[in-house]
PDB file of C-alpha atoms in Angstrom:
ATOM      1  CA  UNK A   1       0.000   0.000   0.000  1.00 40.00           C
ATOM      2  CA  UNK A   2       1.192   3.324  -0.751  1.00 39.00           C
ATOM      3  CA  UNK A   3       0.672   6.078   1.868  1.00 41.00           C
ATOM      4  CA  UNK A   4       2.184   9.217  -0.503  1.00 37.00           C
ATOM      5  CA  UNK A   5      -0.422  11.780  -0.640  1.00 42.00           C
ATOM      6  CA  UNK A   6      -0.884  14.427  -2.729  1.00 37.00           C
ATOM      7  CA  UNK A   7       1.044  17.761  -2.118  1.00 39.00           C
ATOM      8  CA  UNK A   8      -1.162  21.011  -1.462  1.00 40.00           C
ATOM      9  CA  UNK A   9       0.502  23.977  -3.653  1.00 41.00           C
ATOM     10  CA  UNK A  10      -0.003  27.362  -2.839  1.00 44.00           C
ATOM     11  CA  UNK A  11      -2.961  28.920  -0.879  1.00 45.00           C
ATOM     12  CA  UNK A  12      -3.877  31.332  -3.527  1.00 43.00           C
ATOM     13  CA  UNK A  13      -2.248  34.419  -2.107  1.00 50.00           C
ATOM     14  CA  UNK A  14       0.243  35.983  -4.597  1.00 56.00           C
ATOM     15  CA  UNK A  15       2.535  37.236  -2.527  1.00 68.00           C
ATOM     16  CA  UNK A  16       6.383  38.753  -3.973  1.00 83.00           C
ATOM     17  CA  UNK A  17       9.778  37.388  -2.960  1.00 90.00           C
ATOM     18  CA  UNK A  18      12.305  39.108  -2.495  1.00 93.00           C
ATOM     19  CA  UNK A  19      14.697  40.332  -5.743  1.00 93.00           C
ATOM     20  CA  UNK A  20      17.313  39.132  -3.984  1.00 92.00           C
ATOM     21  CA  UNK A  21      16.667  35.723  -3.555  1.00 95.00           C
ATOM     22  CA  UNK A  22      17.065  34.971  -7.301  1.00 93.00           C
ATOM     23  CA  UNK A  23      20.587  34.737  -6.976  1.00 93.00           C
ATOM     24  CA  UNK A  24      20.331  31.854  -4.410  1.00 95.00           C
ATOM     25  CA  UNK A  25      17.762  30.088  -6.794  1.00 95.00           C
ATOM     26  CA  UNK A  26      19.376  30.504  -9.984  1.00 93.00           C
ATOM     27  CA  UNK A  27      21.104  27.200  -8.506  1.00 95.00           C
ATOM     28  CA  UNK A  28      18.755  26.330  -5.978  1.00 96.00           C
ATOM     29  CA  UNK A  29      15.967  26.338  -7.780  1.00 96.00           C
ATOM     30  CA  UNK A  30      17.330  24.060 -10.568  1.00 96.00           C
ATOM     31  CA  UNK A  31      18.786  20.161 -11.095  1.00 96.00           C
ATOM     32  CA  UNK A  32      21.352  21.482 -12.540  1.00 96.00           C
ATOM     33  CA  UNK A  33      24.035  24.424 -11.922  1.00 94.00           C
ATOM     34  CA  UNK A  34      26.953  26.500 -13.585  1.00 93.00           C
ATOM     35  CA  UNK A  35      30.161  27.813 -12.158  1.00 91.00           C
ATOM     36  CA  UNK A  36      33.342  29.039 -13.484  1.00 91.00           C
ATOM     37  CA  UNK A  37      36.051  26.216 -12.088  1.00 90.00           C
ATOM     38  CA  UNK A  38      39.347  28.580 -11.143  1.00 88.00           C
ATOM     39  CA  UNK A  39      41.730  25.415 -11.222  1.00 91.00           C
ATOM     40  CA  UNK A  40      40.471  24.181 -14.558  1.00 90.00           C
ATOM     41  CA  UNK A  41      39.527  27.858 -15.910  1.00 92.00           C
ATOM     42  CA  UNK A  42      36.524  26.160 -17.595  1.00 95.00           C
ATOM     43  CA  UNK A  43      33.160  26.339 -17.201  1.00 94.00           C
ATOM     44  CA  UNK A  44      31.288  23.563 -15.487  1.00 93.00           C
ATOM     45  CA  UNK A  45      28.038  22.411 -14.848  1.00 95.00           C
ATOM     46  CA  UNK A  46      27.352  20.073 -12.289  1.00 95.00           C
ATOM     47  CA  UNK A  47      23.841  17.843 -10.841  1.00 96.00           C
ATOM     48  CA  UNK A  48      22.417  19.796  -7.894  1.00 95.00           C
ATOM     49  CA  UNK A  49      22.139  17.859  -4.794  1.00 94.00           C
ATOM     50  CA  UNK A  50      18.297  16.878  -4.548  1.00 92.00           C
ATOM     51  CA  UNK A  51      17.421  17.516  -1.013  1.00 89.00           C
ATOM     52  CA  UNK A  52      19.253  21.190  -2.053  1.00 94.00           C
ATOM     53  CA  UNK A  53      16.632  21.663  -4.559  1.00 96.00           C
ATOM     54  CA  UNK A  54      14.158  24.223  -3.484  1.00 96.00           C
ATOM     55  CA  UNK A  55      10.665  24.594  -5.155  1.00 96.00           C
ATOM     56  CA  UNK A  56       9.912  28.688  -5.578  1.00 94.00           C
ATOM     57  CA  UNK A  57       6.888  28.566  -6.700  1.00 93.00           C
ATOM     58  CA  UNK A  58       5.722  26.652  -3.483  1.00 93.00           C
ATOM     59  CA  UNK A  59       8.342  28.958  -1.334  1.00 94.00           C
ATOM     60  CA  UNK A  60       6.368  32.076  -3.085  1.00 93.00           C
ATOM     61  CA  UNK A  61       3.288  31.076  -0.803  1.00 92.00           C
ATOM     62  CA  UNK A  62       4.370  30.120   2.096  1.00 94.00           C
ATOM     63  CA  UNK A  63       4.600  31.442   5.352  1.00 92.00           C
ATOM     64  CA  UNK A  64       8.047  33.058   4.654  1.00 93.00           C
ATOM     65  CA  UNK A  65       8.043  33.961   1.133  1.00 93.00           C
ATOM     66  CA  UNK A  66       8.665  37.181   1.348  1.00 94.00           C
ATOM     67  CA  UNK A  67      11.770  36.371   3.362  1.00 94.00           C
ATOM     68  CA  UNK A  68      15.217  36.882   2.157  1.00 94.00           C
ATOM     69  CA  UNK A  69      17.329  33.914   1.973  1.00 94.00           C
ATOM     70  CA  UNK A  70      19.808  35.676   3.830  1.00 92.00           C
ATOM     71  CA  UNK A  71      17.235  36.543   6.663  1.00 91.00           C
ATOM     72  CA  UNK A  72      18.097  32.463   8.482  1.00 90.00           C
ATOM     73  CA  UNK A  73      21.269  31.671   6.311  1.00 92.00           C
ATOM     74  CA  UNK A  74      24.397  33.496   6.777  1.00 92.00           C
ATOM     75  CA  UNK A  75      25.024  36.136   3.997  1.00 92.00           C
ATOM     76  CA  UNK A  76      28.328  34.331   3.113  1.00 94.00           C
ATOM     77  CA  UNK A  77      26.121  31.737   1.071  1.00 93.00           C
ATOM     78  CA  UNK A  78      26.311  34.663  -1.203  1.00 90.00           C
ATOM     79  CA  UNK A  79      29.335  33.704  -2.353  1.00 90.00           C
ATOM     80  CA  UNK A  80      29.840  30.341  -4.249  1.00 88.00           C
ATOM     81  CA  UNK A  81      32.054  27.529  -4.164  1.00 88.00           C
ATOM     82  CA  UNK A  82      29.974  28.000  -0.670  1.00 92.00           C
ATOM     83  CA  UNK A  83      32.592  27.435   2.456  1.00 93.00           C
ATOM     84  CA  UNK A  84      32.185  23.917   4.014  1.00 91.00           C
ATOM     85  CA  UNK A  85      32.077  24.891   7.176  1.00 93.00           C
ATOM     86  CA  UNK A  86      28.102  26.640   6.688  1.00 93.00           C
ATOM     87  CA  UNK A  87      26.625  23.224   6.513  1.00 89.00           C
ATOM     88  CA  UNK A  88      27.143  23.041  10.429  1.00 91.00           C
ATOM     89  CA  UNK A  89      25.989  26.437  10.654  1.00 88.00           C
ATOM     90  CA  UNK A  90      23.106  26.668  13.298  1.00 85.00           C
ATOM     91  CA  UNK A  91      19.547  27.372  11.943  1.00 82.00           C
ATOM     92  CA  UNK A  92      16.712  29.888  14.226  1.00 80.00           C
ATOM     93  CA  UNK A  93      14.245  27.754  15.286  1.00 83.00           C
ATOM     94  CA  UNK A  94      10.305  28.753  15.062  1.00 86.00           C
ATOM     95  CA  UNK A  95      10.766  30.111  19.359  1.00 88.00           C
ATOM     96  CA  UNK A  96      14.103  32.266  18.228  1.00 88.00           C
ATOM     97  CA  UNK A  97      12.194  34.615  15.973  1.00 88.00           C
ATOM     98  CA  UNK A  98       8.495  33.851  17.149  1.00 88.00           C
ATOM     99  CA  UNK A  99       9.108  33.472  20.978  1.00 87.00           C
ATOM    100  CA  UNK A 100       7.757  36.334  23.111  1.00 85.00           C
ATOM    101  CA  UNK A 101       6.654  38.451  20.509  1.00 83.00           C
ATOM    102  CA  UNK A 102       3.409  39.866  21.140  1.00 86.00           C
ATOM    103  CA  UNK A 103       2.744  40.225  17.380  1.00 86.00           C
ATOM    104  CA  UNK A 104       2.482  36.230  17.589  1.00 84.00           C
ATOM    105  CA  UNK A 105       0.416  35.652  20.748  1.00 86.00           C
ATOM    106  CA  UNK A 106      -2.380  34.394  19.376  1.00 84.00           C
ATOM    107  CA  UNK A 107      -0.300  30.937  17.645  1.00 86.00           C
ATOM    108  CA  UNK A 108       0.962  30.453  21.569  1.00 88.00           C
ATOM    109  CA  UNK A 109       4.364  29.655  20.110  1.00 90.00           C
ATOM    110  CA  UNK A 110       5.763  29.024  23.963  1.00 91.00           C
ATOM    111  CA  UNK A 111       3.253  27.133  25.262  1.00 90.00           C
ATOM    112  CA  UNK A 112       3.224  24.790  22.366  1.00 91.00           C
ATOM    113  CA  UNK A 113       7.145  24.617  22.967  1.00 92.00           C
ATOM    114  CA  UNK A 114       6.607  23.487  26.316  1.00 92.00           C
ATOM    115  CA  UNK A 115       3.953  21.013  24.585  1.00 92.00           C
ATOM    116  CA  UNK A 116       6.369  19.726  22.126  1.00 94.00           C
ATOM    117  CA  UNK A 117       9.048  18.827  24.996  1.00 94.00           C
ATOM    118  CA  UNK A 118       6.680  16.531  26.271  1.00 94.00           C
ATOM    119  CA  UNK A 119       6.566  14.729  22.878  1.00 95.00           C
ATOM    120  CA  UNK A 120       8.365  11.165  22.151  1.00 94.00           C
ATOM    121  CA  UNK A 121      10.504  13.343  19.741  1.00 94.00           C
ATOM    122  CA  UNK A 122      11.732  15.447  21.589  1.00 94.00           C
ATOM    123  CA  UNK A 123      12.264  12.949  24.586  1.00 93.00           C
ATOM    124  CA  UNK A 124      13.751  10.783  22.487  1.00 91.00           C
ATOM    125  CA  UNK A 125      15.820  13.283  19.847  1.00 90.00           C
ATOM    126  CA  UNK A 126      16.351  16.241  22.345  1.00 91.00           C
ATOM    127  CA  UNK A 127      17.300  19.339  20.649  1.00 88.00           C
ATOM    128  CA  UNK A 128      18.404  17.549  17.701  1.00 87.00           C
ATOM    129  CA  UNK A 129      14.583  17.387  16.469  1.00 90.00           C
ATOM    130  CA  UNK A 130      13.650  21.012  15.552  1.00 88.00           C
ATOM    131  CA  UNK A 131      10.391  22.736  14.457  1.00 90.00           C
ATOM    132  CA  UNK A 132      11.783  22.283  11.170  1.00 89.00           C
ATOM    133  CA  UNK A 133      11.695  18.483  11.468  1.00 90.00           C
ATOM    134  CA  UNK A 134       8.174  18.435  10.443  1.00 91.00           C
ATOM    135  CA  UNK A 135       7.815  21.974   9.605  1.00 92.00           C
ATOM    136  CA  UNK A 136      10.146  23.003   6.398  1.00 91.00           C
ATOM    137  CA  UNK A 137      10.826  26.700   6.897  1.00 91.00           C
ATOM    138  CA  UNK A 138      10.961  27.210   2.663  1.00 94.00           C
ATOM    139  CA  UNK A 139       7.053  25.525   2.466  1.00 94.00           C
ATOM    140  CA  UNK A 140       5.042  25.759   5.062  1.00 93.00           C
ATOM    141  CA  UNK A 141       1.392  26.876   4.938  1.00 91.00           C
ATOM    142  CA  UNK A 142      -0.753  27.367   7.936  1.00 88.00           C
ATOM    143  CA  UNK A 143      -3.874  25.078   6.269  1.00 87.00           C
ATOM    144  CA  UNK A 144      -5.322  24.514   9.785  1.00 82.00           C
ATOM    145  CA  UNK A 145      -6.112  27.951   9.878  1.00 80.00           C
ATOM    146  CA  UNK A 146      -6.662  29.041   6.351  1.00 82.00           C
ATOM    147  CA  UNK A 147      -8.394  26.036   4.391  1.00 81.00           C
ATOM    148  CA  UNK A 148     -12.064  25.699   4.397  1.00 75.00           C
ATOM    149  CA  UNK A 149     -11.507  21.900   3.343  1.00 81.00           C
ATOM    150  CA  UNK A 150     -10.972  19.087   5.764  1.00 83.00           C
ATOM    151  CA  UNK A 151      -9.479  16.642   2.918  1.00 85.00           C
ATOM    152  CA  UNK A 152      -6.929  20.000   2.349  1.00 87.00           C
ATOM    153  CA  UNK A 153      -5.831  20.097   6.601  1.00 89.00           C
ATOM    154  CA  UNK A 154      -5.717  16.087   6.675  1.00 91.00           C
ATOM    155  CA  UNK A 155      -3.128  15.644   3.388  1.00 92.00           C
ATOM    156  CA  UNK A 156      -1.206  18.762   4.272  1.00 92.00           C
ATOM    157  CA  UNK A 157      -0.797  17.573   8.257  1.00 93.00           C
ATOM    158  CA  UNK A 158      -0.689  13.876   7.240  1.00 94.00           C
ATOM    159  CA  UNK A 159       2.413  14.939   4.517  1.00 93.00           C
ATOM    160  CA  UNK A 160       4.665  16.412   7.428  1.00 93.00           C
ATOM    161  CA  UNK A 161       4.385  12.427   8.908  1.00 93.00           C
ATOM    162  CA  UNK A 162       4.553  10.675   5.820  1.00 92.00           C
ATOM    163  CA  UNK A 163       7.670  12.858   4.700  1.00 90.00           C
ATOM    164  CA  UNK A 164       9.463  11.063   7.508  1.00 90.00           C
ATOM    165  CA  UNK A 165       7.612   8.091   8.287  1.00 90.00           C
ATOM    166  CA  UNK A 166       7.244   6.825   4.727  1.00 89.00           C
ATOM    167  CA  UNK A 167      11.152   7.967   3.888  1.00 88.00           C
ATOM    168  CA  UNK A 168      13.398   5.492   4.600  1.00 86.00           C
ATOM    169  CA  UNK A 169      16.396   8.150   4.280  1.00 86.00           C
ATOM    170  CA  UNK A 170      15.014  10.973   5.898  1.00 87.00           C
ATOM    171  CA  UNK A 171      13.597   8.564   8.977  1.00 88.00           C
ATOM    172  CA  UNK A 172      17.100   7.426   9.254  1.00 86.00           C
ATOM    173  CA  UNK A 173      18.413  10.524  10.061  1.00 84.00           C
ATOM    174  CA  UNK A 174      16.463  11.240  13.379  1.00 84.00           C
ATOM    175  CA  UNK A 175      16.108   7.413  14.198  1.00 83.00           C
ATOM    176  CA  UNK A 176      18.536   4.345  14.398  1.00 80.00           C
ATOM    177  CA  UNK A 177      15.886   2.121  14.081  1.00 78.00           C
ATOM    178  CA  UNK A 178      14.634   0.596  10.722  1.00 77.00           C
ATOM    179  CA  UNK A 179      11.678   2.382   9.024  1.00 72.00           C
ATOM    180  CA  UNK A 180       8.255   1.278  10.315  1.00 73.00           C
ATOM    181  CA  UNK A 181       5.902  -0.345   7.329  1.00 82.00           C
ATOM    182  CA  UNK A 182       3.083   1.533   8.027  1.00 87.00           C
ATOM    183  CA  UNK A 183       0.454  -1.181   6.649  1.00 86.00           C
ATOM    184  CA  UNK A 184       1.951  -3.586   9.337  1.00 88.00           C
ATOM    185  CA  UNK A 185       2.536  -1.036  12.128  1.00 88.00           C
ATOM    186  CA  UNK A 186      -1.341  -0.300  11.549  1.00 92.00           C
ATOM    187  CA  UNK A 187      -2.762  -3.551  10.699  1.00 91.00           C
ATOM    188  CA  UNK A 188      -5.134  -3.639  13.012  1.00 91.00           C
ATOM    189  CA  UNK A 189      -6.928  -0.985  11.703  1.00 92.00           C
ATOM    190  CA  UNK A 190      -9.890  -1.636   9.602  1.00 91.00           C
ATOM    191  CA  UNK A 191     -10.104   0.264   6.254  1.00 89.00           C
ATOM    192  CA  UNK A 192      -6.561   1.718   6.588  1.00 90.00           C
ATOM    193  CA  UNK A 193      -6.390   3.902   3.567  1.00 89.00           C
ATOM    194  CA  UNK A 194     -10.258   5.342   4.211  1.00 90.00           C
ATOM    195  CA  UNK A 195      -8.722   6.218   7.462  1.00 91.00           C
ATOM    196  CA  UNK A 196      -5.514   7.730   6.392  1.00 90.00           C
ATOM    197  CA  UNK A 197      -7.900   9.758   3.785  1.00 89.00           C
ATOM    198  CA  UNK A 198      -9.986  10.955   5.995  1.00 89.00           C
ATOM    199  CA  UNK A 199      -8.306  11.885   9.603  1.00 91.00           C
ATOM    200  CA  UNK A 200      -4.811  13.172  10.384  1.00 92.00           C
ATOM    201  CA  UNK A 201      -2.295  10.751  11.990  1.00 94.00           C
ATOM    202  CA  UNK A 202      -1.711  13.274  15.576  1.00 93.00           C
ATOM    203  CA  UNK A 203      -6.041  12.358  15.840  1.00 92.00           C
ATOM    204  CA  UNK A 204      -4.406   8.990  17.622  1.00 93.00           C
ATOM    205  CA  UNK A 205      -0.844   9.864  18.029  1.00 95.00           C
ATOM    206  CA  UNK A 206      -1.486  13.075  20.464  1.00 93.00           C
ATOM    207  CA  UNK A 207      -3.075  14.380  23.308  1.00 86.00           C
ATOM    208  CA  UNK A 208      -5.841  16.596  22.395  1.00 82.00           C
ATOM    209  CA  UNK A 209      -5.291  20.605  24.239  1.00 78.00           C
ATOM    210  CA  UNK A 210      -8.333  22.269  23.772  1.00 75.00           C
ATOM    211  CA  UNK A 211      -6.318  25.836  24.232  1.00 75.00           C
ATOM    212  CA  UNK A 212      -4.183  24.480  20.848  1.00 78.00           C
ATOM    213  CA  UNK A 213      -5.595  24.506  17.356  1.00 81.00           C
ATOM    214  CA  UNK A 214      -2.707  21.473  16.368  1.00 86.00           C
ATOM    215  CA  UNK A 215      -1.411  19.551  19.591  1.00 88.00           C
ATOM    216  CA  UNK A 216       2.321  18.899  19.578  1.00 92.00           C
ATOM    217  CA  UNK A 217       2.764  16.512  22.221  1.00 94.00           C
ATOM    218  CA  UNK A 218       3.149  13.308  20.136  1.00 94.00           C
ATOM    219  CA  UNK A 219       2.863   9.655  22.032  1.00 95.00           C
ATOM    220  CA  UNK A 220       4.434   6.669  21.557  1.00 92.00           C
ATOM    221  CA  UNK A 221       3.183   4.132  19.523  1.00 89.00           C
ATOM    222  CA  UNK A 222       2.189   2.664  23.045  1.00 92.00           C
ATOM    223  CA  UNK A 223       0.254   5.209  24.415  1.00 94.00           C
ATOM    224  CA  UNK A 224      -1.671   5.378  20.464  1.00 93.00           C
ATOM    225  CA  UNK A 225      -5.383   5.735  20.576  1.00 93.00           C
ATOM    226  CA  UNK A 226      -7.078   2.675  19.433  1.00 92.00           C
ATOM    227  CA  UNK A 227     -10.446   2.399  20.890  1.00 91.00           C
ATOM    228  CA  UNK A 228     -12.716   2.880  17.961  1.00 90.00           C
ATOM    229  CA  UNK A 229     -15.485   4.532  19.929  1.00 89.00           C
ATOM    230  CA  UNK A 230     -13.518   7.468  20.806  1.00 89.00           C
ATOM    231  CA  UNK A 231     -13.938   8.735  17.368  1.00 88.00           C
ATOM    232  CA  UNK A 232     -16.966   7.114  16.335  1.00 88.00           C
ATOM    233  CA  UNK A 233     -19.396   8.656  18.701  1.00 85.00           C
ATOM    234  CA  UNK A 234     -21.516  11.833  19.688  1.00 78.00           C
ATOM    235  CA  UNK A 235     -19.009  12.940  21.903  1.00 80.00           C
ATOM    236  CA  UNK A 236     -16.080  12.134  19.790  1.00 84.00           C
ATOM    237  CA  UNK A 237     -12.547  13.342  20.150  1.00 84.00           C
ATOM    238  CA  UNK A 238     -12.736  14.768  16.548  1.00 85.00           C
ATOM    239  CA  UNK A 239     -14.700  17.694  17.892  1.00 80.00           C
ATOM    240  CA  UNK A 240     -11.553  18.832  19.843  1.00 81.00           C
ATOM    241  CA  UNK A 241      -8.792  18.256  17.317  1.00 83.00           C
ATOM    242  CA  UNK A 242     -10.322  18.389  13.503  1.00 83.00           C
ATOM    243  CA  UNK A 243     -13.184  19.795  13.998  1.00 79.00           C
ATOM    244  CA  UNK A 244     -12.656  22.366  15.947  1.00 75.00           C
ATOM    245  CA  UNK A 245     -11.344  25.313  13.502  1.00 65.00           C
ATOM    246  CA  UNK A 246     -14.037  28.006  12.971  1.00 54.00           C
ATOM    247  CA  UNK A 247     -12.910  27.842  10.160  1.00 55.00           C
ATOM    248  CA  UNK A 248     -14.631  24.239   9.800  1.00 56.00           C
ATOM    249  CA  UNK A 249     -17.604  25.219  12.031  1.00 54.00           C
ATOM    250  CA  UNK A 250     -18.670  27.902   9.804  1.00 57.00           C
ATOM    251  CA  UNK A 251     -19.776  25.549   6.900  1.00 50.00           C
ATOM    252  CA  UNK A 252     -22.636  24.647   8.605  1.00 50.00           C
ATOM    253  CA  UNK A 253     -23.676  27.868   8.495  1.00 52.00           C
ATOM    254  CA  UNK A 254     -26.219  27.171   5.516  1.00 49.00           C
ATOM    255  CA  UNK A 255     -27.791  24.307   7.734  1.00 47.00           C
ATOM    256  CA  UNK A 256     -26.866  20.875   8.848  1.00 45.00           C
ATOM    257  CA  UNK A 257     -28.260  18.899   6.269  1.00 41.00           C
ATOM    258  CA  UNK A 258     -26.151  20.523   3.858  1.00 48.00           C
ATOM    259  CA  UNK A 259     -23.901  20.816   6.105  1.00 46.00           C
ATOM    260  CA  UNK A 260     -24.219  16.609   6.033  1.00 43.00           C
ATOM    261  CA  UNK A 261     -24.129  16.210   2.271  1.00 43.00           C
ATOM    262  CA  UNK A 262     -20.931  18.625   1.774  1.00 49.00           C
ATOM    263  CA  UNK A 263     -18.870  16.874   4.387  1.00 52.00           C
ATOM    264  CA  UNK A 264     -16.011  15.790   2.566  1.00 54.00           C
ATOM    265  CA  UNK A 265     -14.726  13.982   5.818  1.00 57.00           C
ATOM    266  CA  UNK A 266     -17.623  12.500   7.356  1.00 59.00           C
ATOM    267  CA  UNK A 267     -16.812   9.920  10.122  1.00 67.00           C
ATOM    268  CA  UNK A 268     -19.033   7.420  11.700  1.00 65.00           C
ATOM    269  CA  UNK A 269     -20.763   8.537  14.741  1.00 63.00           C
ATOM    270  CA  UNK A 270     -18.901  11.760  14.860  1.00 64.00           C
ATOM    271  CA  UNK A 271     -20.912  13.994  12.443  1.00 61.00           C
ATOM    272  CA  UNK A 272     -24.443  12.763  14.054  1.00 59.00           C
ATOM    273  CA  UNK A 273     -26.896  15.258  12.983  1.00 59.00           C
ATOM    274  CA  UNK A 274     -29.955  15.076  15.699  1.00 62.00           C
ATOM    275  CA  UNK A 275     -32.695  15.568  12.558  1.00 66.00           C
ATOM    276  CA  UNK A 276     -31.435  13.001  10.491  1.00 62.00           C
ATOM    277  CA  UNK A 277     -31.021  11.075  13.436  1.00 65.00           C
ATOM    278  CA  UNK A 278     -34.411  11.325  15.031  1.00 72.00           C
ATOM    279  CA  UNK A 279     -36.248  11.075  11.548  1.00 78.00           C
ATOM    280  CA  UNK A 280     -34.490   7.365  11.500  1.00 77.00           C
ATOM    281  CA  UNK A 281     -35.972   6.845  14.804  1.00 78.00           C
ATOM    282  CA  UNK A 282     -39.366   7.636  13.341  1.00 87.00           C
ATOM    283  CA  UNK A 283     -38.882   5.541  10.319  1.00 89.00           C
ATOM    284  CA  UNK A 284     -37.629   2.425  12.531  1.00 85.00           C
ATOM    285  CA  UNK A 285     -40.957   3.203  14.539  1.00 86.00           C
ATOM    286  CA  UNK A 286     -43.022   2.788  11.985  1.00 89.00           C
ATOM    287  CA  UNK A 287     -41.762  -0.023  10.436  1.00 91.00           C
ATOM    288  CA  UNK A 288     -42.181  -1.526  13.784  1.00 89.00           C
ATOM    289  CA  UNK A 289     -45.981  -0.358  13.704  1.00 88.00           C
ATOM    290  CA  UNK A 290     -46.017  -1.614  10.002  1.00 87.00           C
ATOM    291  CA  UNK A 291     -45.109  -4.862  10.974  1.00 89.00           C
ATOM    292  CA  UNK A 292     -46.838  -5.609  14.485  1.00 86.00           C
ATOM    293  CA  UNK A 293     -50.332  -3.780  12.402  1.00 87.00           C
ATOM    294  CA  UNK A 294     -49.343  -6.637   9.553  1.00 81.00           C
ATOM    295  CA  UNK A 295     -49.047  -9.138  12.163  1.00 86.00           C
ATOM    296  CA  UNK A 296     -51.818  -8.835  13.767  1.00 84.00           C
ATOM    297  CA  UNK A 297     -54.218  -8.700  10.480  1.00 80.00           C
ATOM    298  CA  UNK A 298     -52.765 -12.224   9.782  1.00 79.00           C
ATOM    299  CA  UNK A 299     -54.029 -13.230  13.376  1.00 79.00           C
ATOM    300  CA  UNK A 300     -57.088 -12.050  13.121  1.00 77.00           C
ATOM    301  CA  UNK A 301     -57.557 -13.211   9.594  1.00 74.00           C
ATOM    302  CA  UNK A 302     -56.937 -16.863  10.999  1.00 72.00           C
ATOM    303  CA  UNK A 303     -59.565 -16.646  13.350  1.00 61.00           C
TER     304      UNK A 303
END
């Protein structure tokens, strides 16, 4: 089974980055690359290194497009054959530029720090496992926020997993252990793929914080939800992790029968809808009538 989702591109914001930054992705931005080699006094052109290769038309709208390269990497990238010694240079995390900045109170950037030290990857990776782990600085979107689609928050949360989790190279380089097969890890799991469609992976692998819109306390596998009627029920968990956007809440603002027939994530038990619900009481009523009425014609009839 294959667990590679589709990518969400762009949240349809044009937004304009920086003049600048074309001279970092005239290479960057490209498989390929040309530079003048001193010793040989030739021109060469070399492969890019993949995981070098940046996408700018998917940096354009994210969160920092409008960032200069130069604003997180030191300015002496600027000059190429690039000094060896700036691969070890130390990246700002989300908390250096976002921590204690009233202009970001509202995304509770601390709190979910503390949060996120609680997590099995930070106990296990310690500092080594940064916001950027799951959250690439060059990409990232707030969906959760933004996207009035449920199928657009579950791919575009469910990526940031898979793009470890389902990478056997990338996994490797925050674990020593082999890379999980997902099918197997999660074989007790009925309808795997319907659920991997249709729900985010932290909806089992977290504790829900109501005061959070995206919990960052990861479990272990352990400590993974797996009681089925947690989710599939009136009072399921869903309401305080997916559901919960405004966002989300405000498309059933044209009624909840609509709201019903629109739902592009329904699940089981956790999008009850009291009239559809009570007008399948009534109909299981009267088929009950139906029948005992039926019934008792035939025992009359016999007499």
């Amino acid at each position: 089974m294959s667990f590679l989702l589709i990518g969400i591109v762009g949240n349809g914001q044009d937004k304009e980055m920086p003049a600048e930054n074309s001279h970092c992705l005239s290479c960057h931005a490209n498989q390929t690359y040309s530079f003048f080699n001193e010793w040989l006094e030739v021109e060469t052109k070399r492969m890019m290194n993949p995981f070098y290769i940046i996408d700018s038309t998917m940096m354009a709208v994210g969160v920092h497009g409008t960032f200069r390269c130069t604003d997180c990497h030191s300015a002496d990238y600027e000059t190429y054959p690039h000094n060896a010694e700036l691969k070890l240079e130390p990246l700002a995390t989300c908390i250096d530029c976002h921590g204690g900045d009233d202009t970001y109170a509202d995304y509770q950037f601390d709190k979910i720090e503390e949060e996120f030290h609680k997590s099995v990857h930070f106990q296990t990776s310690g500092e080594s496992f940064s916001c950027s782990k799951c959250h690439n600085q060059h990409y990232y979107q707030a969906t959760a926020r933004n996207s009035s689609k449920v199928s657009e928050i579950v791919t575009y949360n469910n990526n940031m997993c898979l793009s470890c989790h389902d990478n056997v190279l990338k996994f490797q380089t925050v674990s020593s252990e082999e890379n999980p097969q997902l099918s197997q890890v999660h074989d007790w799991l009925p309808n795997q793929e319907l659920h991997f469609q249709n729900v985010r992976c932290i909806e089992c692998h977290t504790v829900v914080v109501d005061s959070f819109l995206v919990s960052h306390n990861i479990l272990p596998k352990e400590e993974a939800l797996r009681n089925c009627n947690d989710c599939h029920s009136s009072n399921s968990l869903l309401k305080a992790s997916l559901y919960k956007y405004q966002n989300l809440q405000a498309r059933s603002e044209d009624g909840e029968l609509s709201n019903l027939i629109r739902n592009e994530s329904y699940v089981i038990g956790a999008n009850q809808n009291p009239l559809m619900r009570l007008l399948s009481f009534i109909i299981f009523g009267m088929t009950l009538v139906a029948i005992a009425i039926h019934w008792i014609f035939r025992i009359v009839k016999r007499k």
